[in-house]
Amino acid sequence: MARSPAIDEPRRIRARMITVHTQFLSHFKEIAGTEQDSFALDTPLVSELAHRIADRYGPRMQAVLIDPDTADLNDRGTMFVDAKGRRIEMDDTLADGDVITFMMGIAGG
């Protein structure tokens, strides 16, 4: 019995582009020169968003955004939160329409 060509074809996962919105506060706003931006992402991961932001805004943004020693989000005085106020990490998944806020942490007590 002949197999269907559809069975022989490799399965392909179709990536759906998503749009993620960013809010830049404090030093991030100063570097970006804007308070808000949007990014179309092929891969819905924070890591892709971080690299796209660094590519768009240059080495100063990369320095405050990505820790050069770990390649993770820089946690030295910075906060990256979703619309629900949760801290995000590089391997977190994003959804279409998500808003991510980038801000400098403020020490207090």
C-alpha positions as CSV (number, residue, x, y, z in Angstrom):
1,M,0.0,0.0,0.0
2,A,1.4,3.4,-1.0
3,R,1.9,5.9,1.7
4,S,0.3,9.3,1.5
5,P,2.8,12.1,0.6
6,A,1.5,14.0,3.6
7,I,2.8,11.3,5.9
8,D,6.3,11.4,4.3
9,E,6.6,15.1,4.6
10,P,8.4,16.3,7.7
11,R,6.2,18.0,10.2
12,R,6.8,21.7,10.2
13,I,5.8,24.0,13.0
14,R,4.6,27.2,11.6
15,A,5.8,30.1,13.6
16,R,3.3,32.8,14.0
17,M,4.7,36.2,14.4
18,I,3.7,38.1,17.5
19,T,4.0,41.7,18.5
20,V,5.3,42.7,21.9
21,H,5.1,46.2,23.3
22,T,7.7,47.7,25.5
23,Q,7.7,50.5,28.1
24,F,11.0,52.0,28.8
25,L,11.4,53.9,32.1
26,S,14.3,55.8,33.7
27,H,17.7,54.9,32.2
28,F,16.1,52.7,29.5
29,K,14.0,55.6,28.3
30,E,17.0,57.8,28.2
31,I,19.0,55.3,26.0
32,A,16.1,54.5,23.7
33,G,15.0,58.1,23.3
34,T,11.4,56.9,23.6
35,E,9.1,55.7,26.3
36,Q,7.4,53.0,24.2
37,D,8.2,50.7,21.2
38,S,6.9,47.6,19.6
39,F,8.7,44.6,18.3
40,A,7.5,41.9,15.9
41,L,9.0,38.6,16.9
42,D,9.4,35.3,15.1
43,T,10.2,33.4,18.3
44,P,8.0,34.3,21.2
45,L,10.8,34.4,23.8
46,V,12.1,37.1,26.1
47,S,15.6,36.3,24.8
48,E,14.6,37.3,21.2
49,L,13.0,40.5,22.5
50,A,16.1,41.4,24.5
51,H,18.4,40.8,21.5
52,R,16.1,42.8,19.2
53,I,16.1,45.7,21.7
54,A,19.9,45.6,22.0
55,D,20.2,45.5,18.2
56,R,17.8,48.5,17.7
57,Y,19.3,50.7,20.4
58,G,22.9,49.8,20.4
59,P,25.7,48.9,22.9
60,R,24.6,51.2,25.7
61,M,21.2,49.4,25.8
62,Q,22.9,46.0,25.5
63,A,25.1,46.9,28.5
64,V,22.2,47.6,30.8
65,L,19.9,44.9,29.4
66,I,22.1,41.8,29.0
67,D,24.7,40.6,31.5
68,P,27.9,39.9,29.5
69,D,29.0,37.2,32.0
70,T,25.9,35.1,32.0
71,A,24.0,36.2,28.8
72,D,20.9,36.5,31.0
73,L,18.9,39.7,31.6
74,N,21.1,42.0,33.7
75,D,19.8,41.9,37.3
76,R,22.2,44.5,38.6
77,G,19.7,47.2,39.6
78,T,17.3,46.5,36.8
79,M,13.8,45.1,36.6
80,F,11.9,43.6,33.7
81,V,8.3,43.0,34.4
82,D,5.2,41.9,32.5
83,A,1.8,43.6,32.7
84,K,1.0,41.5,35.8
85,G,4.1,42.8,37.6
86,R,6.0,39.5,37.4
87,R,9.7,39.5,36.8
88,I,10.7,38.0,33.5
89,E,13.6,35.8,32.5
90,M,15.3,35.1,29.1
91,D,13.6,31.7,28.6
92,D,10.1,33.0,29.4
93,T,7.5,32.8,26.6
94,L,5.7,35.9,25.4
95,A,2.2,36.2,23.9
96,D,1.0,38.5,21.2
97,G,0.2,41.9,22.7
98,D,2.2,41.5,25.8
99,V,3.6,44.7,27.4
100,I,7.0,44.4,29.0
101,T,8.4,47.2,31.2
102,F,12.1,47.9,31.5
103,M,13.1,50.0,34.5
104,M,15.9,50.5,37.0
105,G,15.3,49.1,40.4
106,I,15.2,51.4,43.4
107,A,16.6,50.4,46.7
108,G,14.6,51.2,49.7
109,G,13.9,50.2,53.2
